[in-house]
Coordinates of C-alpha atoms in Angstrom, one line a residue:
Chain A
M1 CA 93.2 112.0 59.5
R2 CA 92.7 115.1 61.6
F3 CA 89.0 114.3 62.2
A4 CA 89.2 110.6 62.3
P5 CA 87.0 108.9 64.8
P6 CA 88.5 108.9 68.3
N7 CA 90.4 106.0 69.7
P8 CA 88.1 104.1 72.1
L9 CA 91.0 102.6 74.0
R10 CA 90.3 103.6 77.5
I11 CA 86.6 103.2 77.4
A12 CA 86.8 99.8 75.9
D13 CA 88.8 98.7 79.0
R14 CA 86.0 99.5 81.3
A15 CA 83.6 96.7 80.3
S16 CA 86.3 94.1 81.0
G17 CA 87.3 95.5 84.4
L18 CA 90.4 93.9 85.7
N19 CA 90.2 90.7 83.7
A20 CA 92.0 92.0 80.7
P21 CA 95.8 92.1 81.3
T22 CA 95.7 95.8 80.5
V23 CA 99.0 97.5 80.2
R24 CA 98.5 100.7 82.2
S25 CA 100.2 103.9 81.1
Y26 CA 103.0 105.1 83.3
N27 CA 100.9 108.2 84.2
E28 CA 98.0 106.1 85.4
R29 CA 100.4 104.1 87.6
L30 CA 101.9 107.3 88.9
V31 CA 98.4 108.6 89.9
L32 CA 97.5 105.3 91.6
S33 CA 100.8 105.2 93.5
L34 CA 100.3 108.7 94.6
L35 CA 96.7 108.0 95.8
L36 CA 98.0 105.0 97.8
Q37 CA 100.5 107.2 99.6
N38 CA 98.1 110.2 100.0
M39 CA 94.5 109.1 100.4
G40 CA 92.2 112.0 100.0
I41 CA 94.3 114.3 97.8
S42 CA 92.7 116.6 95.2
R43 CA 93.3 116.7 91.5
L44 CA 95.2 120.0 92.0
E45 CA 97.6 118.2 94.3
I46 CA 98.0 115.3 91.9
G47 CA 98.8 117.8 89.2
E48 CA 101.4 119.5 91.4
K49 CA 103.1 116.3 92.5
T50 CA 103.2 114.6 89.1
G51 CA 103.7 117.6 86.8
L52 CA 100.9 116.3 84.7
S53 CA 98.6 118.9 83.1
A54 CA 95.1 119.4 84.6
Q55 CA 93.5 117.9 81.5
T56 CA 95.7 114.8 81.6
V57 CA 94.9 114.3 85.3
S58 CA 91.3 114.8 84.6
V59 CA 91.2 112.1 81.9
I60 CA 93.2 109.6 84.0
V61 CA 91.1 110.2 87.1
R62 CA 87.9 109.9 85.2
S63 CA 89.0 106.6 83.6
L64 CA 90.1 105.2 87.0
E65 CA 86.8 106.3 88.5
Q66 CA 84.8 104.5 85.8
E67 CA 86.8 101.4 86.4
G68 CA 86.0 101.6 90.1
L69 CA 89.6 101.9 91.2
V70 CA 89.3 105.4 92.5
S71 CA 86.4 107.0 94.4
K72 CA 85.4 110.6 95.2
G73 CA 85.1 111.6 98.8
E74 CA 82.8 114.1 100.4
A75 CA 83.3 117.6 99.1
Q76 CA 85.3 119.6 101.5
R77 CA 83.9 123.0 102.4
G78 CA 85.3 125.6 104.7
R79 CA 87.3 127.7 102.2
V80 CA 86.4 130.5 99.8
G81 CA 84.7 129.3 96.7
P82 CA 83.2 125.9 95.8
P83 CA 84.2 122.8 97.7
T84 CA 87.2 120.6 96.7
I85 CA 86.7 116.9 96.2
P86 CA 89.2 114.5 97.8
L87 CA 90.1 111.4 95.8
S88 CA 91.0 108.0 97.3
L89 CA 91.6 104.5 96.1
N90 CA 88.4 102.5 96.3
P91 CA 89.1 99.7 98.7
K92 CA 86.8 97.4 96.8
G93 CA 88.4 98.4 93.5
A94 CA 90.7 95.4 93.5
F95 CA 91.6 92.4 95.5
S96 CA 94.7 90.2 95.7
V97 CA 95.7 87.0 97.3
G98 CA 99.1 86.3 98.9
V99 CA 100.5 83.0 100.1
S100 CA 103.5 82.5 102.4
F101 CA 105.1 79.3 103.6
G102 CA 105.7 79.2 107.3
E103 CA 107.3 76.5 109.5
S104 CA 104.2 74.5 110.2
A105 CA 101.5 76.0 108.0
V106 CA 100.8 77.8 104.7
N107 CA 99.2 81.3 105.2
V108 CA 96.7 82.5 102.7
A109 CA 95.7 86.2 102.9
L110 CA 93.2 88.1 100.8
I111 CA 93.6 91.9 100.8
D112 CA 91.6 94.7 99.3
F113 CA 93.0 97.6 97.3
V114 CA 94.2 99.5 100.3
G115 CA 95.9 96.5 101.9
S116 CA 93.3 95.6 104.5
V117 CA 93.2 91.9 105.2
Q118 CA 89.7 90.6 104.2
Y119 CA 90.4 86.9 104.8
H120 CA 93.2 84.9 106.4
A121 CA 93.7 81.2 106.9
A122 CA 96.5 79.0 108.0
H123 CA 96.6 75.6 106.5
P124 CA 98.9 73.0 108.3
Y125 CA 101.1 71.1 105.7
P126 CA 99.6 67.7 106.4
V127 CA 96.1 68.9 105.6
L128 CA 97.2 70.6 102.4
Q129 CA 99.1 67.5 101.2
E130 CA 96.1 65.3 101.6
S131 CA 94.1 67.1 98.9
P132 CA 95.1 66.8 95.3
D133 CA 95.2 70.5 94.3
G134 CA 96.1 71.5 97.9
L135 CA 97.7 74.9 97.2
A136 CA 95.4 76.0 94.5
A137 CA 92.4 74.8 96.5
S138 CA 93.4 76.8 99.5
I139 CA 93.8 79.9 97.4
E140 CA 90.4 79.3 95.8
Q141 CA 88.9 78.9 99.3
G142 CA 90.0 82.5 100.0
L143 CA 88.7 83.8 96.6
L144 CA 85.3 82.3 97.3
T145 CA 84.8 84.5 100.3
L146 CA 84.5 87.4 97.9
P147 CA 81.0 88.3 96.7
P148 CA 80.6 87.2 93.1
A149 CA 80.7 90.7 91.7
S150 CA 84.1 91.3 93.3
R151 CA 85.7 88.1 92.0
A152 CA 86.4 89.7 88.6
R153 CA 88.4 92.4 90.4
V154 CA 91.1 90.1 91.6
A155 CA 94.4 91.4 90.4
G156 CA 96.4 88.2 90.9
I157 CA 98.2 85.9 93.3
G158 CA 101.5 86.4 95.0
L159 CA 103.7 83.7 96.4
A160 CA 106.2 84.6 99.1
V161 CA 108.8 81.8 98.9
P162 CA 111.6 81.3 101.4
D163 CA 115.3 81.1 100.5
D164 CA 116.6 77.6 99.8
A165 CA 118.5 77.7 103.1
H166 CA 115.3 78.0 105.1
V167 CA 113.1 75.6 103.1
S168 CA 111.7 73.0 105.4
Q169 CA 110.9 69.5 104.2
H170 CA 107.2 70.4 104.2
V171 CA 107.7 73.3 101.8
R172 CA 110.0 71.3 99.5
E173 CA 107.4 68.5 99.2
L174 CA 104.6 71.0 98.6
L175 CA 106.3 73.2 96.0
G176 CA 108.6 70.6 94.4
R177 CA 111.8 71.5 92.7
D178 CA 110.5 73.9 90.1
L179 CA 108.7 77.0 91.1
A180 CA 107.8 77.7 87.5
D181 CA 105.8 74.5 87.5
V182 CA 103.9 75.7 90.6
Q183 CA 103.3 79.1 89.1
A184 CA 102.0 77.6 85.8
G185 CA 99.9 75.1 87.7
I186 CA 98.1 77.7 89.8
E187 CA 97.7 80.0 86.8
R188 CA 96.1 77.2 84.9
K189 CA 93.7 76.2 87.6
L190 CA 92.6 79.6 88.8
D191 CA 93.1 81.7 85.6
L192 CA 94.9 84.4 87.5
S193 CA 98.5 85.7 87.1
V194 CA 100.9 84.4 89.7
Y195 CA 103.8 86.5 90.9
I196 CA 106.7 85.0 93.0
Q197 CA 109.1 86.7 95.3
N198 CA 111.4 86.0 98.2
D199 CA 109.3 86.0 101.4
I200 CA 111.3 88.6 103.4
T201 CA 111.5 90.9 100.5
A202 CA 107.7 90.5 100.0
A203 CA 107.1 91.4 103.6
A204 CA 109.3 94.5 103.2
G205 CA 107.4 95.4 100.0
G206 CA 104.1 95.0 101.8
E207 CA 105.1 97.4 104.6
S208 CA 106.4 99.8 101.9
L209 CA 103.2 99.8 99.9
F210 CA 100.5 99.7 102.6
G211 CA 102.1 99.7 106.0
S212 CA 104.2 101.7 108.4
A213 CA 106.8 102.5 105.7
R214 CA 104.1 103.9 103.3
S215 CA 105.7 107.3 102.9
L216 CA 109.4 106.3 103.6
S217 CA 111.8 106.1 100.7
D218 CA 114.7 104.8 102.9
F219 CA 114.4 102.5 105.8
L220 CA 115.9 99.4 107.4
F221 CA 113.5 96.5 107.6
F222 CA 113.6 93.6 110.0
Y223 CA 111.4 90.6 109.8
L224 CA 111.0 88.9 113.2
G225 CA 109.8 85.5 112.4
S226 CA 111.2 82.2 113.5
Q227 CA 114.5 83.9 112.8
L228 CA 115.5 87.5 112.4
H229 CA 116.0 88.7 108.8
S230 CA 116.7 92.1 107.4
R231 CA 116.4 94.1 104.2
L232 CA 117.6 97.6 103.4
I233 CA 115.3 99.9 101.4
L234 CA 116.9 102.8 99.7
N235 CA 115.0 105.1 97.3
Y236 CA 112.1 102.6 97.4
Q237 CA 114.4 99.8 96.1
I238 CA 114.7 96.7 98.4
H239 CA 118.2 95.4 98.8
S240 CA 119.1 92.1 100.3
G241 CA 122.4 90.9 101.6
K242 CA 123.9 87.5 101.7
A243 CA 121.3 85.0 100.6
G244 CA 119.7 83.1 103.5
L245 CA 121.4 85.1 106.3
G246 CA 119.2 85.0 109.4
H247 CA 120.0 85.4 113.1
N248 CA 118.9 82.9 115.7
V249 CA 117.4 85.5 118.0
G250 CA 113.9 85.1 116.5
L251 CA 110.6 83.8 117.8
S252 CA 111.5 80.2 117.4
R253 CA 114.1 80.5 120.1
L254 CA 111.7 82.3 122.4
R255 CA 109.0 79.8 121.6
D256 CA 111.3 76.9 122.5
E257 CA 112.3 78.5 125.7
L258 CA 108.7 79.2 126.7
D259 CA 107.7 75.6 125.7
V260 CA 109.8 74.3 128.6
H261 CA 107.5 76.2 130.9
R262 CA 104.4 75.0 129.0
L263 CA 103.7 78.6 127.8
S264 CA 103.2 80.1 124.4
L265 CA 104.0 83.5 122.8
D266 CA 100.4 84.6 123.5
D267 CA 101.1 84.3 127.3
I268 CA 103.7 87.0 127.2
G269 CA 102.6 90.2 129.0
L270 CA 99.6 88.6 130.7
G271 CA 101.3 89.1 134.0
I272 CA 101.0 85.6 135.3
Q273 CA 104.5 84.4 134.6
S274 CA 107.0 83.3 137.2
G275 CA 110.2 85.1 137.8
E276 CA 112.0 82.5 135.8
V277 CA 109.9 83.1 132.7
E278 CA 110.2 86.9 133.1
A279 CA 113.9 86.4 133.2
L280 CA 114.0 84.3 130.0
Y281 CA 111.8 86.8 128.2
A282 CA 114.0 89.7 129.3
R283 CA 117.1 87.8 128.1
W284 CA 115.5 87.1 124.7
R285 CA 114.5 90.8 124.4
R286 CA 118.1 91.8 125.3
D287 CA 119.6 89.5 122.7
C288 CA 117.2 90.4 120.0
C289 CA 117.5 94.1 120.7
R290 CA 121.3 93.9 120.8
Q291 CA 121.3 92.1 117.4
I292 CA 119.0 94.7 115.8
A293 CA 120.7 97.7 117.4
G294 CA 124.1 96.3 116.3
S295 CA 123.0 96.0 112.7
V296 CA 121.4 99.4 112.7
Q297 CA 124.6 101.0 114.1
S298 CA 127.0 99.3 111.8
L299 CA 124.8 100.1 108.8
L300 CA 124.5 103.8 109.7
S301 CA 128.2 104.3 109.1
F302 CA 127.6 103.4 105.4
V303 CA 124.2 104.7 104.5
S304 CA 121.9 107.3 106.0
F305 CA 118.3 106.4 107.1
K306 CA 116.0 107.6 109.8
S307 CA 113.6 104.8 110.2
V308 CA 113.6 101.1 111.1
V309 CA 110.5 99.0 110.6
I310 CA 110.1 95.8 112.5
S311 CA 107.5 93.4 111.1
S312 CA 106.3 90.4 112.9
Y313 CA 103.3 88.1 113.4
A314 CA 104.3 88.0 117.1
P315 CA 101.6 89.2 119.6
T316 CA 101.5 93.0 119.5
K317 CA 102.8 93.2 123.1
V318 CA 106.0 91.5 122.1
G319 CA 106.6 93.8 119.2
Q320 CA 105.8 96.9 121.3
N321 CA 108.2 95.9 124.1
L322 CA 111.0 95.3 121.6
I323 CA 110.3 98.7 119.9
A324 CA 110.5 100.4 123.3
D325 CA 113.8 98.7 124.1
L326 CA 115.2 99.7 120.8
Q327 CA 114.0 103.3 121.0
D328 CA 115.8 103.6 124.4
E329 CA 118.9 102.1 122.9
L330 CA 119.0 104.3 119.8
P331 CA 116.9 107.4 120.4
E332 CA 118.1 109.1 117.2
V333 CA 116.4 106.5 115.0
D334 CA 112.6 106.0 114.6
F335 CA 111.5 102.5 115.3
L336 CA 108.2 101.5 113.9
L337 CA 106.2 98.4 114.3
G338 CA 104.9 97.0 111.0
C339 CA 101.2 97.4 110.3
N340 CA 100.8 94.0 108.7
S341 CA 100.7 91.8 111.8
T342 CA 98.4 89.2 110.3
A343 CA 100.7 87.0 108.2
P344 CA 103.1 89.8 107.1
K345 CA 104.7 87.7 104.4
A346 CA 101.4 86.6 102.9
V347 CA 100.1 90.2 102.9
G348 CA 103.4 91.2 101.3
A349 CA 103.0 88.5 98.7
A350 CA 99.5 89.8 98.0
S351 CA 100.9 93.2 97.3
L352 CA 103.0 91.8 94.4
P353 CA 100.1 91.8 91.8
Y354 CA 99.4 95.5 92.7
H355 CA 103.1 96.4 92.3
S356 CA 103.2 94.7 88.9
R357 CA 99.9 96.0 87.6
F358 CA 99.1 99.4 89.2
M359 CA 102.2 101.0 90.7
V360 CA 105.3 102.7 89.7
Q361 CA 108.4 101.9 91.7
Chain B
M1 CA 90.8 137.0 87.8
R2 CA 90.1 134.0 85.7
S3 CA 87.7 133.8 82.8
V4 CA 85.4 131.0 81.7
L5 CA 83.5 131.0 78.4
C6 CA 80.3 129.1 78.5
F7 CA 79.6 128.2 74.9
G8 CA 76.3 126.6 74.3
D9 CA 72.8 126.6 72.8
S10 CA 69.4 127.6 74.2
N11 CA 70.1 125.7 77.4
T12 CA 73.0 128.1 78.0
H13 CA 71.0 131.0 76.8
G14 CA 68.4 130.2 79.4
Q15 CA 65.3 129.7 77.2
I16 CA 62.3 128.8 79.4
P17 CA 60.9 125.4 78.7
G18 CA 57.7 125.4 76.5
R19 CA 58.1 129.1 75.6
G20 CA 59.6 130.9 72.6
P21 CA 63.2 131.9 72.1
L22 CA 62.7 135.4 73.4
E23 CA 61.6 134.2 76.8
R24 CA 64.6 133.6 78.9
Y25 CA 65.4 133.1 82.6
D26 CA 67.2 136.0 84.3
R27 CA 70.9 136.0 84.7
H28 CA 70.9 134.6 88.2
T29 CA 68.7 131.7 87.3
R30 CA 70.7 130.6 84.2
W31 CA 73.4 128.1 84.9
P32 CA 76.3 130.5 84.0
G33 CA 74.8 132.9 86.5
V34 CA 74.6 130.2 89.2
L35 CA 78.2 129.3 88.3
Q36 CA 79.3 132.9 88.8
G37 CA 77.6 133.0 92.2
E38 CA 79.4 129.8 93.2
L39 CA 82.8 130.6 91.9
G40 CA 82.7 134.1 93.4
P41 CA 84.5 137.2 92.3
A42 CA 87.8 135.5 91.4
W43 CA 86.1 134.3 88.2
Y44 CA 84.5 136.1 85.3
V45 CA 81.8 134.0 83.7
I46 CA 81.0 134.8 80.1
E47 CA 77.7 133.6 78.7
E48 CA 77.6 132.6 75.1
G49 CA 74.4 130.7 74.5
L50 CA 72.4 130.8 71.3
S51 CA 69.1 129.0 70.7
G52 CA 69.4 126.5 67.9
R53 CA 73.2 126.4 67.9
T54 CA 74.8 123.3 66.4
T55 CA 78.3 122.0 66.7
V56 CA 79.5 122.4 63.1
H57 CA 76.4 122.7 60.9
D58 CA 74.9 125.6 59.0
D59 CA 71.2 125.2 59.7
P60 CA 69.3 125.4 56.4
I61 CA 66.2 126.6 58.2
E62 CA 67.2 128.6 61.2
G63 CA 70.3 130.1 59.4
A64 CA 74.0 129.7 58.8
H65 CA 74.8 131.7 62.0
K66 CA 73.6 128.7 64.1
N67 CA 76.8 127.0 63.2
G68 CA 78.9 126.8 66.4
R69 CA 82.1 126.3 64.5
T70 CA 82.0 129.5 62.5
Y71 CA 81.1 131.6 65.5
L72 CA 83.6 130.1 67.9
R73 CA 86.6 131.8 66.3
P74 CA 85.4 135.4 66.6
C75 CA 83.7 134.7 69.9
V76 CA 86.9 133.3 71.5
Q77 CA 89.0 136.1 70.1
S78 CA 86.6 138.7 71.4
H79 CA 86.9 137.2 74.9
T80 CA 90.5 136.3 75.2
V81 CA 92.3 135.7 77.5
L82 CA 90.3 132.6 78.5
D83 CA 91.4 130.2 81.3
L84 CA 88.6 127.7 80.6
V85 CA 86.1 127.1 77.8
I86 CA 83.0 125.0 78.6
I87 CA 81.2 123.6 75.5
M88 CA 77.7 122.3 76.0
L89 CA 76.2 121.6 72.6
G90 CA 74.8 118.6 70.7
T91 CA 71.0 118.7 71.2
N92 CA 70.4 120.7 68.0
D93 CA 72.6 118.4 66.0
L94 CA 70.1 115.6 66.7
K95 CA 67.4 117.3 64.5
V96 CA 66.2 115.1 61.7
R97 CA 67.4 117.7 59.1
F98 CA 71.0 117.0 60.0
N99 CA 70.7 113.2 60.1
K100 CA 73.7 112.6 62.3
P101 CA 74.4 109.7 64.7
A102 CA 75.5 110.5 68.2
S103 CA 79.1 109.5 67.4
E104 CA 79.2 112.2 64.7
V105 CA 77.8 114.8 67.0
A106 CA 80.8 114.0 69.3
M107 CA 83.1 114.4 66.3
G108 CA 81.6 117.9 65.8
I109 CA 82.6 118.6 69.4
G110 CA 86.0 117.3 68.5
C111 CA 86.3 119.9 65.7
L112 CA 85.6 122.7 68.2
I113 CA 88.3 121.3 70.5
Y114 CA 90.8 121.3 67.6
D115 CA 89.9 124.9 66.7
L116 CA 90.3 126.0 70.3
R117 CA 93.7 124.4 70.4
E118 CA 94.7 126.2 67.2
L119 CA 93.3 129.5 68.5
A120 CA 95.1 129.0 71.8
P121 CA 93.3 131.8 73.6
G122 CA 94.7 130.9 77.0
P123 CA 97.2 132.9 79.1
G124 CA 100.3 133.6 77.1
G125 CA 98.9 132.1 74.0
S126 CA 98.4 128.7 75.7
V127 CA 95.6 126.3 75.1
P128 CA 93.0 126.9 77.8
E129 CA 91.4 124.2 79.9
I130 CA 88.6 122.8 77.9
M131 CA 85.5 121.0 79.3
I132 CA 82.9 119.4 77.3
V133 CA 79.5 118.9 78.9
T134 CA 76.9 116.5 77.5
P135 CA 73.4 118.0 77.6
P136 CA 70.8 115.9 79.5
P137 CA 69.0 113.4 77.3
I138 CA 65.9 114.6 75.5
L139 CA 62.6 113.3 77.1
D140 CA 60.3 110.9 75.2
D141 CA 57.6 113.5 74.7
V142 CA 58.9 116.6 72.9
K143 CA 55.4 118.0 72.1
E144 CA 55.2 120.0 68.9
W145 CA 58.9 119.3 68.2
K146 CA 58.1 115.6 67.5
S147 CA 58.8 115.7 63.8
I148 CA 61.9 117.9 64.1
F149 CA 63.4 115.7 66.8
A150 CA 62.2 112.3 65.4
G151 CA 64.6 109.6 66.7
A152 CA 66.5 112.2 68.7
T153 CA 65.6 110.8 72.2
E154 CA 67.4 107.6 71.6
K155 CA 70.5 109.3 70.1
S156 CA 70.6 111.8 72.9
R157 CA 71.1 109.0 75.4
Q158 CA 74.2 107.9 73.5
L159 CA 75.7 111.3 73.6
A160 CA 77.3 111.0 77.1
L161 CA 79.4 108.0 76.1
E162 CA 80.4 109.4 72.7
F163 CA 81.3 112.7 74.2
E164 CA 83.4 111.0 76.9
I165 CA 85.2 108.9 74.4
M166 CA 86.0 112.1 72.5
A167 CA 87.1 113.9 75.7
D168 CA 89.4 111.0 76.7
S169 CA 90.8 110.7 73.3
L170 CA 91.6 114.4 73.0
G171 CA 92.5 114.8 76.7
V172 CA 90.0 117.4 77.9
H173 CA 87.7 117.6 80.9
F174 CA 84.3 116.1 80.7
F175 CA 81.0 116.3 82.5
N176 CA 77.7 114.6 81.9
A177 CA 74.9 117.1 82.8
G178 CA 72.5 114.2 82.8
T179 CA 74.0 113.0 86.1
V180 CA 72.7 116.1 88.0
C181 CA 69.6 117.4 86.0
Q182 CA 67.1 116.5 83.4
C183 CA 65.0 118.3 80.8
D184 CA 61.7 119.8 81.6
E185 CA 58.4 118.1 80.7
A186 CA 57.0 121.3 79.2
D187 CA 58.9 120.7 75.9
G188 CA 61.2 117.7 76.7
F189 CA 64.5 119.3 75.8
H190 CA 64.9 122.6 77.8
L191 CA 66.1 123.0 81.3
N192 CA 64.0 124.6 84.0
A193 CA 65.2 126.8 86.8
D194 CA 66.0 123.9 89.2
A195 CA 68.0 122.1 86.5
H196 CA 70.0 125.3 85.8
R197 CA 70.7 125.6 89.5
A198 CA 71.8 122.0 89.8
L199 CA 74.0 122.2 86.7
G200 CA 75.6 125.5 87.7
M201 CA 76.4 124.1 91.2
A202 CA 77.8 120.9 89.8
L203 CA 80.0 122.6 87.2
A204 CA 81.4 124.9 89.9
Q205 CA 82.6 121.8 91.7
E206 CA 84.0 120.4 88.5
I207 CA 85.8 123.6 87.7
E208 CA 87.3 123.7 91.2
A209 CA 88.3 120.0 90.9
I210 CA 90.3 120.8 87.8
G211 CA 93.0 122.2 90.2
W212 CA 94.1 125.7 89.6
P213 CA 97.4 127.0 90.9
A214 CA 97.0 130.0 93.3
L215 CA 96.5 133.3 91.5
E216 CA 99.4 135.8 91.9
R217 CA 98.1 138.9 93.6
K218 CA 98.7 142.1 91.7
G219 CA 99.8 145.3 93.4

């Protein structure tokens, strides 16, 4: 037995790329997670942070390189001795599609392995409902934007589904009663695994994996959509409170108020508003800020966290103003604007297949 | 100071392509010498190259002493403590007289890795870092070695994959020399000065990439 032929396990995986539902070892996931948080670290640093032996790190990194998930950077000179080589995730190593269900449209986002949005489309519900395989077809449309060679590198599909309390008639008609049916239907049509999660939780997960909260183990997360929702992340675990709890200080209120003046969210900050509009925007900011600051303060008496991430698809200006207000209000806490401003829930949903296949929690 | 043992055949010995076994590049030209220059004084590079060395076979023509396995033990014990052992062998195993497929040459390398683990010549009786290096493929034209290396060219192209499978399976470092250099046309299986240089430079990077904790300063 001692000199039996070696086990060709890792090598055999290479030919099949991502298609095979490979169960990755815990150590491989650990290395990938580490690379996601620290692009450009060396094998030495991987060894130090994981406690894995140099030989084990070597084998894992080599295997991930062969599979195209990890790439070598330019050798870094400038020290004594030969240069060190930084390692990074290969952005083109994997792709993933996420779908979220907004008030008026379904958002489909395709992201690469480092979370950059490669494709985004919003499909209004009536349009989707006209075509027979509406949802699957809209996902496929996104997949077809990938070059053929990259299509085999799609890790899966994520669906960010709203709580029952927030499901509009449109969503109910599109998804039907049974999510398992939807999941099975898309898996059958597109031959990819489908992962489902609550939409706010998915958005928080996306910020945690790729966004502003990349290196944070503990933070409070707010999703400023039509309404304001929150999640608490402690030790990388996402906690949600009472199901469906949302605050009516979100963008739908602001939108409604602007609508009266025939203005939209995009007009904010352009400096052409009347005093009346300025006043309503200021009022909305104050209410929203008060709601968030109140939540932060009351929560701080139970758990300790230093950072608050606010994620929104609102125009950047709106987000920045709100962050500035909050920072003034509570200078001891760090307020960060989410990175995923293009369809944050859909991008969060797209991170689900990565979480499931490549990452450790 | 750290020590690295470079255990190989004529291409570690520095035999000049197209010449006899006594004609050898000088120390600075041979890849272990290039490696020493790149790694600097923090490393002690030990050359152990023998022309005709196989992984685990006594050579019925060139002699039993060409067997890498029987020599590895005293060699490693002579040079302990070793932080790293680099093994670059396999070309000679492809001679017709041994009649071995590439996969079995890799198994020969596997035996050497097992022996190294048993010997544990690393610091404090540990297993040192082990790196196996696949020699570059043999060229189509091997001149007067044609009959000795009949069929070897094709097999030599399979070595990298077989060695890598072995390295992955046994959890050791791996490098394919064929990615940075090739054999010289003078005889089709020896490395010229440029190839030695390219290999030494590349291995220095590979060694650095292994990741070594900082050395404790003495005194």
